[in-house]
Amino acid sequence: MAAYNRGDYLPAVHVFRAMAKAGNAKAQGMLGAMYRRGQGVAKSSAHAFMWLSLAASRGDARAKADLQTVAATMTADDMSRARAMMQDCEASDYRNCEY
């Protein structure tokens, strides 16, 4: 969080991604928010939706709110792609999750 709070997004993305793949809901939510804003990663509604959905399903209240905001801007194709990415990640227990 220290790297993120000082605007040093690349190291923050690496830490959050590792923690997110390990199932940490807070890290999943932060990674989703970073994809939503394009902080340290290319801005992507599909990636944001995927990570925010995972965090929300694990009880992260902020992720639930952010997820609604992201979903309102997505097309049906975007949603389908995001859901497919999420299924791929979960099916491989995050081993083949390069998002």
Rosetta silent file (secondary structure, phi, psi, omega in degrees, C-alpha in Angstrom):
SEQUENCE: MAAYNRGDYLPAVHVFRAMAKAGNAKAQGMLGAMYRRGQGVAKSSAHAFMWLSLAASRGDARAKADLQTVAATMTADDMSRARAMMQDCEASDYRNCEY
SCORE:     score description
SCORE:     0.000 S_00000001
   1 L     0.000  -31.412 -178.790    0.000    0.000    0.000 S_00000001
   2 H   -61.619  -44.934  179.144    2.897    2.349    0.670 S_00000001
   3 H   -62.409  -44.400  179.542    4.042    2.160   -2.968 S_00000001
   4 H   -61.794  -46.993 -177.110    0.485    2.685   -4.204 S_00000001
   5 H   -62.891  -27.918  178.154   -0.140    5.613   -1.861 S_00000001
   6 L   -92.968    5.811  176.699    2.960    7.425   -3.087 S_00000001
   7 L    82.318   15.069  178.254    1.940    6.853   -6.723 S_00000001
   8 L   -93.315   78.354 -166.567    4.588    4.221   -7.421 S_00000001
   9 H   -74.588  -33.548 -177.795    2.165    1.976   -9.259 S_00000001
  10 H   -60.432  -50.012  176.456    4.409   -0.566  -11.011 S_00000001
  11 H   -62.546  -35.585  179.641    5.784   -2.118   -7.799 S_00000001
  12 H   -63.311  -42.336  178.670    2.298   -1.958   -6.307 S_00000001
  13 H   -59.562  -43.915 -179.100    0.843   -3.865   -9.274 S_00000001
  14 H   -62.436  -43.334  179.958    3.423   -6.639   -8.866 S_00000001
  15 H   -68.090  -48.085 -179.053    2.698   -7.033   -5.159 S_00000001
  16 H   -61.999  -39.760 -178.706   -1.086   -6.817   -5.560 S_00000001
  17 H   -62.924  -44.905  179.161   -1.058   -9.289   -8.477 S_00000001
  18 H   -61.589  -43.971  179.492    0.857  -11.905   -6.467 S_00000001
  19 H   -68.249  -37.811  179.634   -1.458  -11.446   -3.492 S_00000001
  20 H   -63.690  -42.146  178.397   -4.553  -11.435   -5.738 S_00000001
  21 H   -64.748  -25.820  177.761   -3.524  -14.725   -7.317 S_00000001
  22 L   -82.579   -1.097  176.092   -3.187  -16.135   -3.797 S_00000001
  23 L    96.976   10.130 -179.404   -6.853  -15.240   -3.188 S_00000001
  24 L   -75.090  113.324 -175.660   -6.438  -12.034   -1.174 S_00000001
  25 H   -62.548  -40.499 -179.714   -9.704  -10.104   -1.668 S_00000001
  26 H   -63.076  -44.009  178.198   -8.232   -6.711   -0.770 S_00000001
  27 H   -65.477  -38.380  177.262   -5.420   -7.156   -3.317 S_00000001
  28 H   -61.938  -42.918  178.478   -7.932   -8.318   -5.935 S_00000001
  29 H   -64.646  -41.680  179.062   -9.983   -5.186   -5.299 S_00000001
  30 H   -65.563  -41.949  178.944   -6.949   -2.923   -5.506 S_00000001
  31 H   -63.792  -41.673  176.479   -5.816   -4.564   -8.741 S_00000001
  32 H   -60.725  -43.217  178.820   -9.309   -4.137  -10.172 S_00000001
  33 H   -64.333  -37.297  179.441   -9.313   -0.467   -9.200 S_00000001
  34 H   -67.712  -38.431  175.241   -5.914    0.011  -10.809 S_00000001
  35 H   -67.565  -35.716  179.527   -7.147   -1.523  -14.070 S_00000001
  36 H   -63.821  -37.995 -176.813  -10.234    0.695  -13.892 S_00000001
  37 H   -95.877  -12.704 -176.165   -8.075    3.810  -13.574 S_00000001
  38 L    73.531   39.132 -179.383   -5.087    2.705  -15.674 S_00000001
  39 L   -97.758  103.187  179.241   -2.655    3.000  -12.764 S_00000001
  40 L    80.234   -3.827  178.727    0.507    1.042  -13.561 S_00000001
  41 L  -142.487  163.613  174.212   -1.398   -1.061  -16.103 S_00000001
  42 L   -68.523  134.957  179.869   -3.259   -0.409  -19.337 S_00000001
  43 L   -60.880  128.758 -176.732   -6.775    0.770  -18.549 S_00000001
  44 L  -152.775  115.181  176.946   -9.166   -2.156  -19.052 S_00000001
  45 H   -64.873  -37.953 -178.758  -12.786   -2.495  -18.018 S_00000001
  46 H   -64.174  -45.417  178.554  -12.660   -6.254  -18.629 S_00000001
  47 H   -66.808  -40.523  177.980   -9.646   -6.747  -16.348 S_00000001
  48 H   -60.718  -46.492 -179.903  -11.139   -4.403  -13.753 S_00000001
  49 H   -59.081  -44.720 -178.996  -14.424   -6.328  -13.841 S_00000001
  50 H   -58.973  -53.931 -176.472  -12.651   -9.649  -13.444 S_00000001
  51 H   -68.531  -38.568  178.291  -10.596   -8.659  -10.395 S_00000001
  52 H   -66.331  -36.798  177.137  -13.394   -6.644   -8.784 S_00000001
  53 H   -62.225  -44.416  179.006  -15.797   -9.572   -9.243 S_00000001
  54 H   -62.446  -43.682  179.484  -13.398  -11.926   -7.515 S_00000001
  55 H   -65.239  -43.072 -179.849  -12.909   -9.471   -4.646 S_00000001
  56 H   -63.202  -38.082  179.746  -16.636   -8.811   -4.338 S_00000001
  57 H   -67.939  -17.296  177.577  -17.372  -12.540   -4.223 S_00000001
  58 L  -100.364   10.545  172.156  -15.007  -12.744   -1.247 S_00000001
  59 L    95.746    8.363  179.546  -16.863   -9.994    0.611 S_00000001
  60 L   -75.805  109.569 -175.353  -14.902   -6.842   -0.270 S_00000001
  61 H   -65.058  -40.484 -179.993  -17.533   -4.071    0.042 S_00000001
  62 H   -64.860  -39.023  178.348  -15.527   -1.444   -1.832 S_00000001
  63 H   -62.698  -37.903  178.228  -15.004   -3.869   -4.715 S_00000001
  64 H   -60.284  -43.513  179.466  -18.773   -4.425   -4.887 S_00000001
  65 H   -66.878  -45.340  179.233  -19.355   -0.696   -5.303 S_00000001
  66 H   -63.649  -35.423 -179.631  -16.542   -0.317   -7.859 S_00000001
  67 H   -61.778  -41.214  178.502  -17.865   -3.345   -9.743 S_00000001
  68 H   -63.117  -39.708  179.241  -21.236   -1.665  -10.275 S_00000001
  69 H   -64.529  -44.922 -179.817  -19.501    1.427  -11.648 S_00000001
  70 H   -66.753  -45.922 -176.735  -17.386   -0.602  -14.065 S_00000001
  71 H   -59.628  -34.062 -179.111  -20.240   -2.852  -15.172 S_00000001
  72 L   -65.532  -18.484 -177.734  -22.357    0.166  -16.120 S_00000001
  73 L  -102.225   -0.929 -172.353  -19.757    1.151  -18.740 S_00000001
  74 L   -98.340  149.253  173.495  -19.249   -2.286  -20.305 S_00000001
  75 L   -84.893  170.619  177.195  -20.759   -3.856  -23.413 S_00000001
  76 H   -62.158  -38.000  178.016  -22.111   -7.404  -23.466 S_00000001
  77 H   -64.882  -41.427  177.585  -18.919   -8.514  -25.284 S_00000001
  78 H   -59.633  -44.824 -178.759  -16.758   -6.882  -22.597 S_00000001
  79 H   -64.269  -41.456  179.647  -18.702   -8.694  -19.879 S_00000001
  80 H   -63.030  -44.139  178.761  -18.406  -12.013  -21.677 S_00000001
  81 H   -62.466  -43.903 -179.578  -14.646  -11.584  -22.072 S_00000001
  82 H   -62.659  -42.223  179.547  -14.244  -10.634  -18.412 S_00000001
  83 H   -66.407  -37.874  177.567  -16.231  -13.647  -17.246 S_00000001
  84 H   -64.843  -42.370  177.501  -14.183  -15.969  -19.464 S_00000001
  85 H   -61.313  -43.178 -178.472  -10.930  -14.546  -18.043 S_00000001
  86 H   -63.694  -42.602  178.794  -12.239  -15.008  -14.512 S_00000001
  87 H   -63.919  -40.455  177.713  -13.227  -18.624  -15.198 S_00000001
  88 H   -60.675  -44.633  179.868   -9.796  -19.351  -16.698 S_00000001
  89 H   -62.588  -49.515 -177.475   -8.084  -17.942  -13.616 S_00000001
  90 H   -66.583  -39.215 -178.732  -10.251  -19.815  -11.152 S_00000001
  91 H   -63.950  -31.496 -178.884  -10.124  -23.094  -13.104 S_00000001
  92 L   -94.524    7.881 -175.008   -6.317  -23.077  -13.058 S_00000001
  93 L    54.014   38.085  175.857   -6.212  -22.027   -9.386 S_00000001
  94 L    71.543    6.623  177.818   -4.535  -18.832  -10.681 S_00000001
  95 L   -72.090  -35.091 -179.956   -1.557  -20.692  -12.175 S_00000001
  96 L  -109.009   41.441 -176.535   -2.565  -19.692  -15.732 S_00000001
  97 L  -112.726   95.056 -175.797   -3.856  -16.267  -14.816 S_00000001
  98 L  -102.316   26.354 -175.973   -1.800  -13.672  -16.632 S_00000001
  99 L   -98.285    0.000    0.000   -4.249  -10.798  -16.217 S_00000001
